[in-house]
Coordinates of C-alpha atoms and ligand atoms in Angstrom, one line a residue:
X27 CA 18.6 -14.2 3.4
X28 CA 18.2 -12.1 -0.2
X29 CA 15.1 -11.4 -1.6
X30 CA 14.7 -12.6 -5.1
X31 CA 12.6 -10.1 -7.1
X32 CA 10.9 -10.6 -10.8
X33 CA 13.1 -7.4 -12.1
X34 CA 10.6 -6.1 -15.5
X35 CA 13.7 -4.4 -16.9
X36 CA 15.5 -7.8 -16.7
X37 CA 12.4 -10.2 -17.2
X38 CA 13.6 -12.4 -14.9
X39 CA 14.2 -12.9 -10.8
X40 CA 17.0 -11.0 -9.6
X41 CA 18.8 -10.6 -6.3
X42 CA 17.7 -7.5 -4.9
X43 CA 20.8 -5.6 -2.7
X44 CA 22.4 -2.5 -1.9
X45 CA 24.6 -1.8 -4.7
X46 CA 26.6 1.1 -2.6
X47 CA 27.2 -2.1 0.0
X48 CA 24.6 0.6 2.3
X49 CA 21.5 1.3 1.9
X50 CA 18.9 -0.4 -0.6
X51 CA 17.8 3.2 -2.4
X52 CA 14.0 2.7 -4.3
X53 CA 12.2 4.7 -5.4
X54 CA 8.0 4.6 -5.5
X55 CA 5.9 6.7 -8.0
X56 CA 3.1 8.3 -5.1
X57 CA 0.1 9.5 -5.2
X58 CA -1.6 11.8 -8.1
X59 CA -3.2 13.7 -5.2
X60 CA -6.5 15.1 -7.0
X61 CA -9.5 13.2 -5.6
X62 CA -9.2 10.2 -2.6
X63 CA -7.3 7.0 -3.8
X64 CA -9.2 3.8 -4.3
X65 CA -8.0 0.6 -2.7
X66 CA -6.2 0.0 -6.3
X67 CA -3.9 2.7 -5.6
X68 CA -3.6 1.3 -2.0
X69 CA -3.3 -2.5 -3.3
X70 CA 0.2 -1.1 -5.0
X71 CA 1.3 0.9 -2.0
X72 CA 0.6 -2.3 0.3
X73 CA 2.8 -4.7 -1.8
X74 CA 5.8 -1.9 -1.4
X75 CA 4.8 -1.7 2.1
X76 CA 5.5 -5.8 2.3
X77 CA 8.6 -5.0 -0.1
X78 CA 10.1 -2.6 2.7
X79 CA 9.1 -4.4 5.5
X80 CA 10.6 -8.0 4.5
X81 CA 13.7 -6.2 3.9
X82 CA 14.2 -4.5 6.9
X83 CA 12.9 -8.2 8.8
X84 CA 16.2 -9.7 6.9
X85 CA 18.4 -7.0 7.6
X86 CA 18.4 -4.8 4.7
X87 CA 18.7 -0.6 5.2
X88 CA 16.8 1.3 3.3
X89 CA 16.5 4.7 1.3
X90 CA 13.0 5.2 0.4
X91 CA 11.4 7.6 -1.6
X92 CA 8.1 8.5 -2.5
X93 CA 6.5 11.7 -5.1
X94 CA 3.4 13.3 -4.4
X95 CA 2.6 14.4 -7.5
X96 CA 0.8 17.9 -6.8
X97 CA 0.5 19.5 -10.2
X98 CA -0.9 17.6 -13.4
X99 CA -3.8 18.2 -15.9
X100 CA -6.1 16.9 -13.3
X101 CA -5.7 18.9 -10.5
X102 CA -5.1 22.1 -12.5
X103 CA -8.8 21.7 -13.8
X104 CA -10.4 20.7 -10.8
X105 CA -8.8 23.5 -8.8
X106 CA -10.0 25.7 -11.5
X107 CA -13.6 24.8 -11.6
X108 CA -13.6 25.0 -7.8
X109 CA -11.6 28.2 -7.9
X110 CA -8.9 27.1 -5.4
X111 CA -5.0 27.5 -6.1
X112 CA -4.0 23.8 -6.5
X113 CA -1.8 23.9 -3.4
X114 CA -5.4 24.5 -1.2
X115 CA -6.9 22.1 -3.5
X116 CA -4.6 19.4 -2.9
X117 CA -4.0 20.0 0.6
X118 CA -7.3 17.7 1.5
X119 CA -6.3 14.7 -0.5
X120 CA -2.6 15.1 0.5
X121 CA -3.8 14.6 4.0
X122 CA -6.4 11.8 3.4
X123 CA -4.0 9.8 1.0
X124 CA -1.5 9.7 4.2
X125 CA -4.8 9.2 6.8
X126 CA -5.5 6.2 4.2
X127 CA -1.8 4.7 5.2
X128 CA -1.9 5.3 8.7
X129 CA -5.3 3.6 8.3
X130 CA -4.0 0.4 6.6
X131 CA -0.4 0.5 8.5
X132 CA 2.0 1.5 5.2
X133 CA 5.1 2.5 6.4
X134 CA 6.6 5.5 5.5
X135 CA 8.7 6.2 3.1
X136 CA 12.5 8.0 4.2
X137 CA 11.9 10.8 1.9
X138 CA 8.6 12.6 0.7
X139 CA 8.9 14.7 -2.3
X140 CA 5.9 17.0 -3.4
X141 CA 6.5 17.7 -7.7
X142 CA 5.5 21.4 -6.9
X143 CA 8.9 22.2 -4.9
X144 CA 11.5 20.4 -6.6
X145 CA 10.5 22.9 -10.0
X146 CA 14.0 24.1 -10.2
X147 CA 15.3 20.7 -10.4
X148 CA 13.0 19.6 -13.3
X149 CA 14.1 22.8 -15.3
X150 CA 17.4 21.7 -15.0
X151 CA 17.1 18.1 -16.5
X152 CA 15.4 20.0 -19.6
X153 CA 17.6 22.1 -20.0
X154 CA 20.4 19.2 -19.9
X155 CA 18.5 17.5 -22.4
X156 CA 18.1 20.7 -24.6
X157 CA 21.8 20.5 -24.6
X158 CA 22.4 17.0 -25.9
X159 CA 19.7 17.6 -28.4
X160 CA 16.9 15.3 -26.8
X161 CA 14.5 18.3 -26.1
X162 CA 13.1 20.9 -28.1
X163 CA 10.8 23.8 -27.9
X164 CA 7.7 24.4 -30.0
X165 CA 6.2 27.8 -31.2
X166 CA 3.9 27.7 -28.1
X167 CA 6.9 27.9 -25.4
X168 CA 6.5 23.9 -24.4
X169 CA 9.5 21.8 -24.6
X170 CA 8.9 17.8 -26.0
X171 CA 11.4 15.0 -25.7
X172 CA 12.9 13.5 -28.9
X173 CA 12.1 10.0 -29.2
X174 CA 14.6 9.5 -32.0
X175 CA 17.4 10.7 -29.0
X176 CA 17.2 7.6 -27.5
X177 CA 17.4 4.6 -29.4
X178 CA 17.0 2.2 -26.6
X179 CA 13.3 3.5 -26.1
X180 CA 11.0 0.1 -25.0
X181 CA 13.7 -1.3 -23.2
X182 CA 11.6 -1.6 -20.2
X183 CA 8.0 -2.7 -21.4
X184 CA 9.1 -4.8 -24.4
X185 CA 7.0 -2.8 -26.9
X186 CA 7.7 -3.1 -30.6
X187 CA 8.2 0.3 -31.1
X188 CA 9.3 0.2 -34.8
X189 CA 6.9 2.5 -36.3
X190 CA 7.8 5.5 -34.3
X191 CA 6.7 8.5 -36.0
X192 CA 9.6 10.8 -35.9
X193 CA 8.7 14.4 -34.7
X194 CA 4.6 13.4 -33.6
X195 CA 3.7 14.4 -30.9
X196 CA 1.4 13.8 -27.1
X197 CA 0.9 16.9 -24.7
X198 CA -1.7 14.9 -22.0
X199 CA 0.1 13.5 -18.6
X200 CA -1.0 10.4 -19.6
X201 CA -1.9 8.2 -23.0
X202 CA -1.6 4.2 -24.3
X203 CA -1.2 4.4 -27.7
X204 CA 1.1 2.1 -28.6
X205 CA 3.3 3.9 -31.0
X206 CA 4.8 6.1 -29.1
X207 CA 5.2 9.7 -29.1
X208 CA 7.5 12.2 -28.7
X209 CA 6.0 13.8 -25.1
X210 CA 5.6 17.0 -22.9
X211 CA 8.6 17.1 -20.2
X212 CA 7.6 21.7 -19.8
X213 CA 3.9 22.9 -20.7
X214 CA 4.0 26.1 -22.0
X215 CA 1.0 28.0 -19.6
X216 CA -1.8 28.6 -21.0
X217 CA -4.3 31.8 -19.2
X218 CA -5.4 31.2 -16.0
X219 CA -2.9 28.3 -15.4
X220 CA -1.0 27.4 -12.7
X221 CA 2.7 28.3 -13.7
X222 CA 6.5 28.8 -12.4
X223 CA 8.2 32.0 -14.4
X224 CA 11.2 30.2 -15.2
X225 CA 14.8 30.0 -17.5
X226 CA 13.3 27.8 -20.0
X227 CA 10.0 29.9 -20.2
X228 CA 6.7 29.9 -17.8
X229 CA 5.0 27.0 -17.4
X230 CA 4.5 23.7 -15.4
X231 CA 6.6 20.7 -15.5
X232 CA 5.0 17.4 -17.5
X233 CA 4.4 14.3 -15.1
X234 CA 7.2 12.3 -16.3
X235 CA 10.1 14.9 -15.5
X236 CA 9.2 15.1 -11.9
X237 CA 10.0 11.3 -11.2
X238 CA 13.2 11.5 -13.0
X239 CA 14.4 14.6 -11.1
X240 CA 13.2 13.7 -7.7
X241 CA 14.7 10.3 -8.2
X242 CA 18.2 11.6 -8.9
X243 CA 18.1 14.1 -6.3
X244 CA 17.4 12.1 -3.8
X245 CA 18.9 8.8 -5.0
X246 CA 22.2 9.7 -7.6
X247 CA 21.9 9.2 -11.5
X248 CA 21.7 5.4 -10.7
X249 CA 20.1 3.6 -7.8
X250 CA 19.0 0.0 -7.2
X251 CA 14.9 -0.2 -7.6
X252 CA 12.2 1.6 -9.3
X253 CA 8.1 0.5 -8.0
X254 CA 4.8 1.5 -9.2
X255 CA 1.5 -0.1 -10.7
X256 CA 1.7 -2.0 -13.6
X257 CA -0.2 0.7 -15.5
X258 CA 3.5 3.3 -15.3
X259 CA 5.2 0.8 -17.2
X260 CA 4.8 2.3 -20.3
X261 CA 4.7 5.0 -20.9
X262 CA 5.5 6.4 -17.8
X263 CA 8.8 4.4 -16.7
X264 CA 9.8 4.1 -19.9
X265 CA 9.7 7.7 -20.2
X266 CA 11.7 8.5 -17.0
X267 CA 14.4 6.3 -18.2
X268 CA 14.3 7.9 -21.4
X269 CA 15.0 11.3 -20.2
X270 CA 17.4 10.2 -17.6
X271 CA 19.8 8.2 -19.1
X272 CA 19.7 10.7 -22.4
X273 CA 21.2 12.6 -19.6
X274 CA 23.6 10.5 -17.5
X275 CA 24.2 7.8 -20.1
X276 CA 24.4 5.4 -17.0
X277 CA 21.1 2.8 -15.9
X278 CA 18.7 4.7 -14.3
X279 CA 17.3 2.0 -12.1
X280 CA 18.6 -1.5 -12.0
X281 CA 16.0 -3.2 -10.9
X282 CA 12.0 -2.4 -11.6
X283 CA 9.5 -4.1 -9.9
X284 CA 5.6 -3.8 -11.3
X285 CA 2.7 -4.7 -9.2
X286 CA -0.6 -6.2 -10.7
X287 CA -3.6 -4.3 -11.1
X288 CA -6.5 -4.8 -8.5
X289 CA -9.8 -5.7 -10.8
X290 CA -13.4 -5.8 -10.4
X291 CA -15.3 -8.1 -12.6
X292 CA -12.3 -8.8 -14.4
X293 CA -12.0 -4.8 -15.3
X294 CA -9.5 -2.9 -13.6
X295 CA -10.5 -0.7 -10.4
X296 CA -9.9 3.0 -12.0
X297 CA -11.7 6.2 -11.5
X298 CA -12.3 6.5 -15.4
X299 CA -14.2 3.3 -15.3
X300 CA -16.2 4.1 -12.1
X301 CA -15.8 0.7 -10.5
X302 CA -13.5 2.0 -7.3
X303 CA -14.6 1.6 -3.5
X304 CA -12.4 4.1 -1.5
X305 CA -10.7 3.0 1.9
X306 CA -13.6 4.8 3.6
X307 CA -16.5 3.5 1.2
X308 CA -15.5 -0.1 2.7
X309 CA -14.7 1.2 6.7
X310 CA -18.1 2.6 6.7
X311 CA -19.6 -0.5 5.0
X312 CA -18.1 -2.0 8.4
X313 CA -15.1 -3.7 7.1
X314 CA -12.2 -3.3 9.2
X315 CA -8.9 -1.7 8.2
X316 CA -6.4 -4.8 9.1
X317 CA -9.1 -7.1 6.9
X318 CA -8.6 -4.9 3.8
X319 CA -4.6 -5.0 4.7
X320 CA -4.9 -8.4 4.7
X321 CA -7.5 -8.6 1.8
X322 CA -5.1 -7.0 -0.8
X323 CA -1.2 -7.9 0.3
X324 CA -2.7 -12.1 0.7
X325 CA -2.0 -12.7 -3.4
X326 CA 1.2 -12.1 -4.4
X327 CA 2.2 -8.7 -6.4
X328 CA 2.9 -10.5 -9.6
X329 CA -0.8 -11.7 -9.7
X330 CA -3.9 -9.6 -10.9
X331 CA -6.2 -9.9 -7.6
X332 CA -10.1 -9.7 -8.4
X333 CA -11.8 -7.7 -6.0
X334 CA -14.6 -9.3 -3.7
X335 CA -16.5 -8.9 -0.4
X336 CA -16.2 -12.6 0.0
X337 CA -12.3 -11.9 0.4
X338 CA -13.0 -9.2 2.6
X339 CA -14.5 -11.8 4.7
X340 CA -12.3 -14.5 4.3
X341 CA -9.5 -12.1 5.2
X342 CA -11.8 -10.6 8.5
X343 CA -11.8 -14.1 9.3
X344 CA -7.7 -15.2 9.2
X345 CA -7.5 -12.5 11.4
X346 CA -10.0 -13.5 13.8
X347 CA -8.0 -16.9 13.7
X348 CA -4.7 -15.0 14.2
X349 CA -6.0 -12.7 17.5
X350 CA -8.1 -16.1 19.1
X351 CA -5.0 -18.1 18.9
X352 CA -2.5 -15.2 20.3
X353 CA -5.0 -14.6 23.1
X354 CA -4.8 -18.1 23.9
X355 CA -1.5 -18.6 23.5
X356 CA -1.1 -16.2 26.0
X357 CA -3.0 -17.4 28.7
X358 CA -2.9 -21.2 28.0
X359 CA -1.4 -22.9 31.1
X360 CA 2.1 -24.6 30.1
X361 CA 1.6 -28.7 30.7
X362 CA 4.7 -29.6 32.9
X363 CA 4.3 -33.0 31.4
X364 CA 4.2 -35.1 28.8
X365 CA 7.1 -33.7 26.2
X366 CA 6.3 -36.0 23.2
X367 CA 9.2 -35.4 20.8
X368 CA 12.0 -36.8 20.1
X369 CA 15.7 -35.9 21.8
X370 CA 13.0 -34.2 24.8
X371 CA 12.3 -31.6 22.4
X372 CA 9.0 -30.8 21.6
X373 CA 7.2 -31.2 18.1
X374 CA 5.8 -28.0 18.3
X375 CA 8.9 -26.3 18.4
X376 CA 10.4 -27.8 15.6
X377 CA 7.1 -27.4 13.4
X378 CA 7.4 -23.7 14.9
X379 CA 11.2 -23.4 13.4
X380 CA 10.1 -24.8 10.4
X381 CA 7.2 -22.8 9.7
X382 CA 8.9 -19.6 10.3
X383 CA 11.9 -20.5 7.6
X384 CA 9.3 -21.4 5.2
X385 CA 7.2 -18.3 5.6
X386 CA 10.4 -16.5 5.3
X387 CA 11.9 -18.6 2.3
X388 CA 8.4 -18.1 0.3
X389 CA 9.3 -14.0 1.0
X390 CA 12.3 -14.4 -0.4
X391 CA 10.6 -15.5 -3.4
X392 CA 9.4 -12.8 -5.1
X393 CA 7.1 -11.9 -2.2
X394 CA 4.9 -14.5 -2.5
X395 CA 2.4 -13.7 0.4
X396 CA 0.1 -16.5 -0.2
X397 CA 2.6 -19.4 0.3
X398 CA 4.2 -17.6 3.3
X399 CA 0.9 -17.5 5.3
X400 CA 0.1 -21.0 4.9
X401 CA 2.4 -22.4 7.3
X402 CA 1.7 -19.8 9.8
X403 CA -1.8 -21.1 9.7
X404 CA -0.4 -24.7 10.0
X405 CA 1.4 -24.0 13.0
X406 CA -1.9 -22.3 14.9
X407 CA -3.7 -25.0 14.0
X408 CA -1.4 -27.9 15.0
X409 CA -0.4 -25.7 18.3
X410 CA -4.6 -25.5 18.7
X411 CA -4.6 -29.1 19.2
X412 CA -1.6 -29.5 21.0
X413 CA -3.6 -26.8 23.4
X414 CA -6.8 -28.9 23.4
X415 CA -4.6 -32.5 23.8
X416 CA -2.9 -31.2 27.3
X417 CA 0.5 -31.5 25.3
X418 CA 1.0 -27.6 25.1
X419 CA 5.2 -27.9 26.6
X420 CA 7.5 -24.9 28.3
X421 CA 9.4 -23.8 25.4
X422 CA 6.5 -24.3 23.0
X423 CA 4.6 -20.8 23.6
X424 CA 8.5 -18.9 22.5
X425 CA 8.9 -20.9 19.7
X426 CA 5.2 -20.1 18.3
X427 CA 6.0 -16.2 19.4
X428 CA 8.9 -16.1 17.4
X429 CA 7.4 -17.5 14.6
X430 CA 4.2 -15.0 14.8
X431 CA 6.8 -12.1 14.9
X432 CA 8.1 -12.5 12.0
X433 CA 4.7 -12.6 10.5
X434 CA 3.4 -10.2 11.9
X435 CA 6.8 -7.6 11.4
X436 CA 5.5 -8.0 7.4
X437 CA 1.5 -8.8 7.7
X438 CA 0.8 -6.1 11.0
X439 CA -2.5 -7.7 11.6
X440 CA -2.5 -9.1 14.8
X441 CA -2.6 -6.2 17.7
X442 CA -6.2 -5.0 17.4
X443 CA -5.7 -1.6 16.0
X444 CA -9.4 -1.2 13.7
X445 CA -11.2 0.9 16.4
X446 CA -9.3 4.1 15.2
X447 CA -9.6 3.9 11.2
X448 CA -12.9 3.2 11.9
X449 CA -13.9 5.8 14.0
X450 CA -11.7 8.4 11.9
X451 CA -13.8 7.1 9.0
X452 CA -17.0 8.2 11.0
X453 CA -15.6 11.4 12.4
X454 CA -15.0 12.0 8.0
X455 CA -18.7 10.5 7.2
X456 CA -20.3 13.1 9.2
X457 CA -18.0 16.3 8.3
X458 CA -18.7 15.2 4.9
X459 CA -22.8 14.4 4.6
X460 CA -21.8 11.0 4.0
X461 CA -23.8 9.1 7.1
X462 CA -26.5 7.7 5.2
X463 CA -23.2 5.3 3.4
X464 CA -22.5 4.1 6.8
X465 CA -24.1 0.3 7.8
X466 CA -26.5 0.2 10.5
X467 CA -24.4 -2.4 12.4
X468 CA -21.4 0.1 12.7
X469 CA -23.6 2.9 13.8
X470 CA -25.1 0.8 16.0
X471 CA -21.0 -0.2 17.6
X472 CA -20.1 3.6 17.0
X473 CA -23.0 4.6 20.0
X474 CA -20.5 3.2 22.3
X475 CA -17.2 3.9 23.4
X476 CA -14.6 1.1 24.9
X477 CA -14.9 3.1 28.2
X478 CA -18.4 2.3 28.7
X479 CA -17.8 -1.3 27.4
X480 CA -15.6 -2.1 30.1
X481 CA -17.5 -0.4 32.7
X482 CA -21.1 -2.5 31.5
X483 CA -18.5 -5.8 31.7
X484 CA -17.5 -5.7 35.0
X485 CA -20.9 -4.3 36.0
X486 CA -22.2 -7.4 34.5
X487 CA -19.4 -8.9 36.4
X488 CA -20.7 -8.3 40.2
X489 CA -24.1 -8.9 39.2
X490 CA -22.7 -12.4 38.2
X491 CA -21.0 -12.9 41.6
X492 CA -24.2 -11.5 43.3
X493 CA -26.3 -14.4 41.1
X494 CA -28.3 -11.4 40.0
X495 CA -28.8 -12.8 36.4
X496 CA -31.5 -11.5 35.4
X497 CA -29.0 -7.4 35.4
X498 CA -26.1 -10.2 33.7
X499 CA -28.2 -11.2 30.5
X500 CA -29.8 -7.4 30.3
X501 CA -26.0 -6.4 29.7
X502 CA -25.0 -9.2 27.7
X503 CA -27.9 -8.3 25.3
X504 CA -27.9 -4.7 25.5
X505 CA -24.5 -4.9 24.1
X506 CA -24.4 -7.4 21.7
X507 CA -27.7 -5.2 20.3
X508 CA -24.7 -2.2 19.8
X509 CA -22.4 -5.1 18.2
X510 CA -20.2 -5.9 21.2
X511 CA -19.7 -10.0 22.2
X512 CA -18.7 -11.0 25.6
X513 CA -17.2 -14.0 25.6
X514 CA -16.4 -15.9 29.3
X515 CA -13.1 -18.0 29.9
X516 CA -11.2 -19.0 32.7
X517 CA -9.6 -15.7 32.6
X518 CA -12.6 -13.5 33.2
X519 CA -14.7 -12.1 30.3
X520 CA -13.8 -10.3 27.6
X521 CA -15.0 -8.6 24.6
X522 CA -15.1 -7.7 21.2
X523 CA -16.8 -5.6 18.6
X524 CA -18.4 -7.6 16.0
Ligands
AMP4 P1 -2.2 7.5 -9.3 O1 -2.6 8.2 -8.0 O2 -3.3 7.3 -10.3 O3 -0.9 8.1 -9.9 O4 -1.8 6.0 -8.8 C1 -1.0 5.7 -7.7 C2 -0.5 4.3 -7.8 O5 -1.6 3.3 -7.9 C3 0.3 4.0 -9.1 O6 1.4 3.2 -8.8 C4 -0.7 3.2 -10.0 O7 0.0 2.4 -10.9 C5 -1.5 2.4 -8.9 N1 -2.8 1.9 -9.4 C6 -3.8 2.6 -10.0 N2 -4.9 1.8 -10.3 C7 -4.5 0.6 -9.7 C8 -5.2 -0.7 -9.6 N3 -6.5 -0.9 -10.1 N4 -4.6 -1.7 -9.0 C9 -3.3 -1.6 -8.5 N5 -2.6 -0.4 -8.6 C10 -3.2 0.7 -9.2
ZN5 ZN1 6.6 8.3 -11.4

């Protein structure tokens, strides 16, 4: 099965393969790592996340790489008003951004590559440039690329670029005029500055170089996909391309997929704008991290997804649906009976095949996440009623597994796993002051460990079998009062945290 992918460069759905017959090489722009990323940032890294993971579950290898981008305007003048180098500035939000992944189960990428040692590399694609005449130097030691070098400039983003101003220029990381601007790729250093004592003069690289010199040493002058946030289109990919193929005179990337912006009130979620909730904001507002996984990869990529706590719970509560059913699924008892389909195979297991190649098929489709959940929820609840009917066949519980696998290889939701981003998210909330943010009913759950949950269950247990109800119910309430439900089956009781 091959993905087909909306390719920006092409405007239209391509096939998305290995060009090298290999491995599928991409290539992510990361993290500007100078503050905590909001769940904006993480909305973009989840859709590559279901990008990787639905080609692996068809087969595909992959060579994956991913920038940190650990020197920019940014960082230089936070570090400096805190007084930190940048590298002990960064360190913190270098290690939270991949805490934040862990949290929300992002894979990672095959190759990691920090801006601040690859400088050698970016000093080389300037010079190249210098020597094909699309990079100059200024009086002040900075070197700009020359728009007027590269005639195909707005290939990617489809901007009418006609009134170029030959020779004006833009020194900030990033802008969105829509003329465009002959832009930084070497900063000269200014006093006090962070800076690398190098060939072309001292001074730090501009954003835009890194990506195209990490790319290419990681992934040759031309490789098969380029991701990032709709907001690096331009001027930010078309930038990299730019000074690239001024360079190689061969496509940079074949392939570059965009994904939506995350918005709140119809504004995108930014810093600037001040409308961001952090992972953590939302774990210690008790949300849990497979909810806002689920939350933000449920509409597809290509769609703008508005931000709400009413998702939040609507997503808290698929997955509730999802863990029930597996449980009981699990320990339903097989019906040697009745077998109701045709040919003496069950319906279930053909509703169970079909689900599973339509959830993949609507993959294949540009990722489109919403359409390949629905049957998935079909099937749970038609095998629900099969379950409640008596009519649950041998066979039928493999069938369903199968199908939840593949789901599940690309969603990740369904092995409770929330108890440790939540309590890491805790652990952070009191290093860092932040314990009046967290909600009551989580510090209520947080008082008590799953140790002592299972130890109060089966104490409640015996007092059951000794009809001593009166101890039973005191347990029962004691914890539900810290957010824990005991719920009683055939199978014994078992629990949850609310
Ligand atoms: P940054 O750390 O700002 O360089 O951003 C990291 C990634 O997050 C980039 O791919 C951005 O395009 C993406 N991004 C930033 N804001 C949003 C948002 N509101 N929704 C989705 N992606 C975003
Ligand atoms: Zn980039």
């Amino acid at each position: 099965m091959t993905l087909r992918l909306f390719n920006t460069l092409s405007g239209q759905l391509d096939e998305l393969v290995p060009s090298d017959g290999k491995a599928l090489r991409m290539y992510a722009c990361g993290p500007t790592v100078y503050d905590y990323g909001h769940i904006g940032n993480f909305r973009t890294f989840l859709q590559i996340d279901v990008l990787r993971r639905f080609l692996k579950l068809t087969g595909v290898p992959l060579r994956h790489v991913m920038n940190i981008t650990d020197v920019d305007d940014k960082i230089i003048r936070n570090a400096a008003e805190r007084g930190l180098a940048i590298g002990e500035y960064t360190k913190q939000y270098v290690a939270a951004f991949f805490e934040d992944l862990d949290s929300l189960r992002v894979e990672r990428p095959e190759v990691i590559a920090r801006a601040t040692e690859h400088i050698p590399r970016m000093v080389e694609l300037v010079e190249k440039l210098a020597a094909v005449g699309a990079a100059y130097k200024v009086d002040d030691g900075s070197w700009y690329f020359r728009l007027s070098a590269f005639p195909e400039y707005g290939k990617l983003s489809k901007k009418d670029l006609s009134g170029i101003e030959d020779g004006a220029r833009v020194d900030v990381d990033e802008y969105e005029k829509d003329s465009a601007r002959d832009f930084a790729l070497w900063k000269a250093a200014k006093p006090g500055e962070t800076s690398w004592e190098t060939p072309i003069g001292r001074g730090r690289p501009g954003w835009h170089i890194e990506c195209s010199a990490m790319a290419m040493e990681y992934l040759g002058e031309s490789f098969d996909l380029h991701t990032g946030g709709e907001d690096l289109m331009f001027p930010h990919h078309e930038n990299e391309i730019a000074q690239s193929e001024s360079v190689t005179h061969k496509t940079f990337a074949r392939h570059w997929m965009h994904v939506r912006f995350l918005l709140v009130d119809g504004r995108k979620m930014s810093k600037s704008e001040g409308n961001f909730y952090t992972l953590r904001d939302l774990l210690l507002k008790g949300y849990r991290a497979s909810a806002i996984r689920m939350a933000l990869i449920s509409v597809p990529y290509r769609h703008q997804l508005n931000f709400t706590f009413e998702g939040l719970t609507e997503a808290t509560n698929a997955i509730e649906r999802l863990r029930t059913f597996h449980q009981r699924l699990m320990s339903v008892t097989v019906s040697s009976g009745k077998n109701v389909g045709a040919g003496g195979c069950s319906p279930l297991q053909e509703l169970a095949e079909k689900a599973q190649a339509d959830y993949m098929a609507a993959l294949a489709n540009d990722l489109n996440t919403a359409e390949a959940r629905a049957p998935i929820f079909e099937l749970i609840r038609a095998a629900n009623t099969a379950m409640d009917r008596g009519e649950f066949c041998a066979g039928d519980r493999d069938a369903i597994l199968k199908a939840l696998a593949s789901f599940d290889a690309v969603f990740d939701v369904i092995e409770n796993r929330d108890g440790e981003p939540t309590q890491r998210a805790l652990a952070w909330a009191e290093q860092s002051g932040r314990m009046a943010d967290v909600a009551p009913e989580l510090r209520a759950s947080a008082s008590i460990s799953d140790d002592e949950i299972n130890a109060l269950v089966a104490e409640r247990d015996v007092a059951k079998k000794r009809r001593d109800f009166a101890r039973a119910d005191q347990i029962r309430k004691q914890l539900a009062e810290q957010g824990v439900i005991i719920e009683d089956s055939k199978e014994g009781a078992r629990w949850k945290r609310k």
